[in-house]
Coordinates of C-alpha atoms in Angstrom, one line a residue:
X4 CA 37.0 0.8 8.6
X5 CA 33.7 2.0 10.1
X6 CA 35.5 5.1 11.6
X7 CA 37.1 5.9 8.3
X8 CA 33.8 5.7 6.4
X9 CA 32.2 7.9 9.1
X10 CA 35.1 10.4 8.7
X11 CA 34.6 10.4 4.9
X12 CA 30.8 10.7 5.1
X13 CA 30.7 13.5 7.7
X14 CA 32.0 16.3 5.4
X15 CA 29.5 15.2 2.7
X16 CA 26.7 15.5 5.2
X17 CA 27.9 18.8 6.6
X18 CA 28.2 20.1 3.0
X19 CA 24.6 19.1 2.4
X20 CA 23.6 20.8 5.7
X21 CA 25.5 23.9 4.7
X22 CA 23.9 23.9 1.3
X23 CA 20.6 23.6 3.0
X24 CA 21.4 26.5 5.3
X25 CA 22.7 28.8 2.5
X26 CA 20.6 27.3 -0.2
X27 CA 17.6 28.0 1.9
X28 CA 17.8 31.5 0.6
X29 CA 16.5 30.1 -2.7
X30 CA 13.2 29.7 -1.0
X31 CA 13.2 33.2 0.4
X32 CA 10.4 35.0 -1.4
X33 CA 12.7 37.5 -3.0
X34 CA 9.8 38.7 -5.3
X35 CA 8.0 40.1 -2.2
X36 CA 11.1 42.1 -1.1
X37 CA 10.3 45.7 -2.2
X38 CA 14.0 46.6 -2.7
X39 CA 14.6 43.6 -4.9
X40 CA 11.3 44.0 -6.8
X41 CA 12.2 47.6 -7.4
X42 CA 15.7 46.9 -8.5
X43 CA 14.4 44.3 -11.0
X44 CA 11.4 46.4 -12.1
X45 CA 9.2 43.5 -11.2
X46 CA 5.5 44.1 -11.7
X47 CA 2.8 43.0 -9.3
X48 CA 1.4 40.6 -11.9
X49 CA 4.9 39.0 -12.3
X50 CA 5.2 38.7 -8.5
X51 CA 1.8 37.1 -8.3
X52 CA 2.7 34.6 -11.0
X53 CA 6.0 33.7 -9.3
X54 CA 4.1 33.3 -6.0
X55 CA 1.8 30.8 -7.7
X56 CA 4.7 28.8 -9.2
X57 CA 6.5 28.8 -5.8
X58 CA 3.3 27.6 -4.0
X59 CA 2.8 24.8 -6.5
X60 CA 6.3 23.4 -5.8
X61 CA 6.6 24.2 -2.1
X62 CA 5.0 21.0 -0.6
X63 CA 7.0 18.7 -3.0
X64 CA 10.3 20.5 -2.0
X65 CA 9.5 20.2 1.7
X66 CA 8.7 16.4 1.4
X67 CA 12.0 15.8 -0.4
X68 CA 14.0 17.9 2.1
X69 CA 12.5 15.9 5.0
X70 CA 13.3 12.7 3.2
X71 CA 16.9 13.8 2.6
X72 CA 17.4 14.7 6.3
X73 CA 15.9 11.4 7.3
X74 CA 18.1 9.4 5.0
X75 CA 21.2 11.3 6.1
X76 CA 20.3 10.7 9.7
X77 CA 19.9 7.0 9.0
X78 CA 23.3 6.9 7.4
X79 CA 24.9 8.5 10.4
X80 CA 23.2 6.0 12.7
X81 CA 24.3 3.1 10.5
X82 CA 27.9 4.3 10.5
X83 CA 27.9 4.1 14.3
X84 CA 26.9 0.4 14.2
X85 CA 29.9 -1.9 14.8
X86 CA 28.6 -4.4 12.3
X87 CA 27.7 -2.1 9.4
X88 CA 29.0 -3.2 6.0
X89 CA 30.4 -1.3 3.2
X90 CA 27.6 -2.5 0.9
X91 CA 24.9 -1.2 3.3
X92 CA 26.6 2.2 3.6
X93 CA 27.1 2.5 -0.1
X94 CA 23.5 1.5 -0.8
X95 CA 22.3 4.2 1.7
X96 CA 24.6 6.7 0.1
X97 CA 23.1 5.9 -3.3
X98 CA 19.7 6.4 -1.9
X99 CA 20.7 9.8 -0.5
X100 CA 22.1 10.9 -3.9
X101 CA 18.9 9.8 -5.6
X102 CA 16.8 12.0 -3.2
X103 CA 19.3 14.9 -3.8
X104 CA 18.9 14.4 -7.6
X105 CA 15.1 14.4 -7.3
X106 CA 15.2 17.6 -5.2
X107 CA 17.5 19.3 -7.6
X108 CA 15.3 18.4 -10.6
X109 CA 12.3 19.9 -8.7
X110 CA 14.2 23.1 -7.9
X111 CA 15.5 23.5 -11.5
X112 CA 12.0 22.9 -12.9
X113 CA 10.6 25.6 -10.6
X114 CA 13.4 27.9 -11.5
X115 CA 12.8 27.5 -15.2
X116 CA 9.1 28.3 -14.8
X117 CA 10.0 31.4 -12.8
X118 CA 12.6 32.3 -15.4
X119 CA 9.9 32.3 -18.0
X120 CA 8.0 35.0 -16.1
X121 CA 11.0 37.4 -16.1
X122 CA 12.3 39.5 -19.0
X123 CA 16.0 39.0 -19.9
X124 CA 16.9 42.2 -18.1
X125 CA 15.1 41.1 -15.0
X126 CA 16.8 37.7 -15.2
X127 CA 20.2 39.4 -15.4
X128 CA 19.3 41.7 -12.5
X129 CA 18.3 38.7 -10.4
X130 CA 21.5 36.9 -11.2
X131 CA 23.5 40.0 -10.1
X132 CA 21.5 40.3 -6.8
X133 CA 22.2 36.6 -6.1
X134 CA 25.9 37.0 -6.9
X135 CA 26.1 40.0 -4.5
X136 CA 24.3 38.0 -1.8
X137 CA 26.6 35.0 -2.3
X138 CA 29.7 37.2 -2.1
X139 CA 28.5 38.9 1.0
X140 CA 27.8 35.5 2.7
X141 CA 31.3 34.2 1.7
X142 CA 32.9 37.4 3.1
X143 CA 31.0 36.9 6.4
X144 CA 32.1 33.3 6.6
X145 CA 35.7 34.2 5.9
X146 CA 35.5 36.9 8.6
X147 CA 34.1 34.4 11.1
X148 CA 36.9 32.0 10.3
X149 CA 39.5 34.8 10.5
X150 CA 40.6 34.2 6.9
X151 CA 41.8 36.9 4.5
X152 CA 40.7 37.2 0.9
X153 CA 42.1 34.3 -1.1
X154 CA 43.1 32.2 1.9
X155 CA 41.6 28.8 2.4
X156 CA 41.3 26.4 5.3
X157 CA 44.1 23.9 5.5

């Protein structure tokens, strides 16, 4: 039972780690990248305002990310214990999901404030830039795994 819970939990934790790895790009200061700023026609005033928004959320995001990593680590440790119970594991899983939800709310709130700084055209441009980045990363992952377009891991 303990092993099967561990096997089920591991992909969830790895997904969270992968999200953190690729999602970390969200915190990349894209508004300071000259190519992106130029493509979006971002003004220096807008960049300064976005920087202020980012700075106001940064510490809170870091605190929640650390809390999430800690709780995931505690869950993995608990799953290794011979006497761990389903109830303990499920309670810890609920705690992890609550931290993830809080982190998501913070990120969305930050995004909405940044979105208010951008014009509709700039927002669309940023969406296109992110879509290109995501597609490039997916292509790189497929190439690393030796997959062709449309193939999936079995």
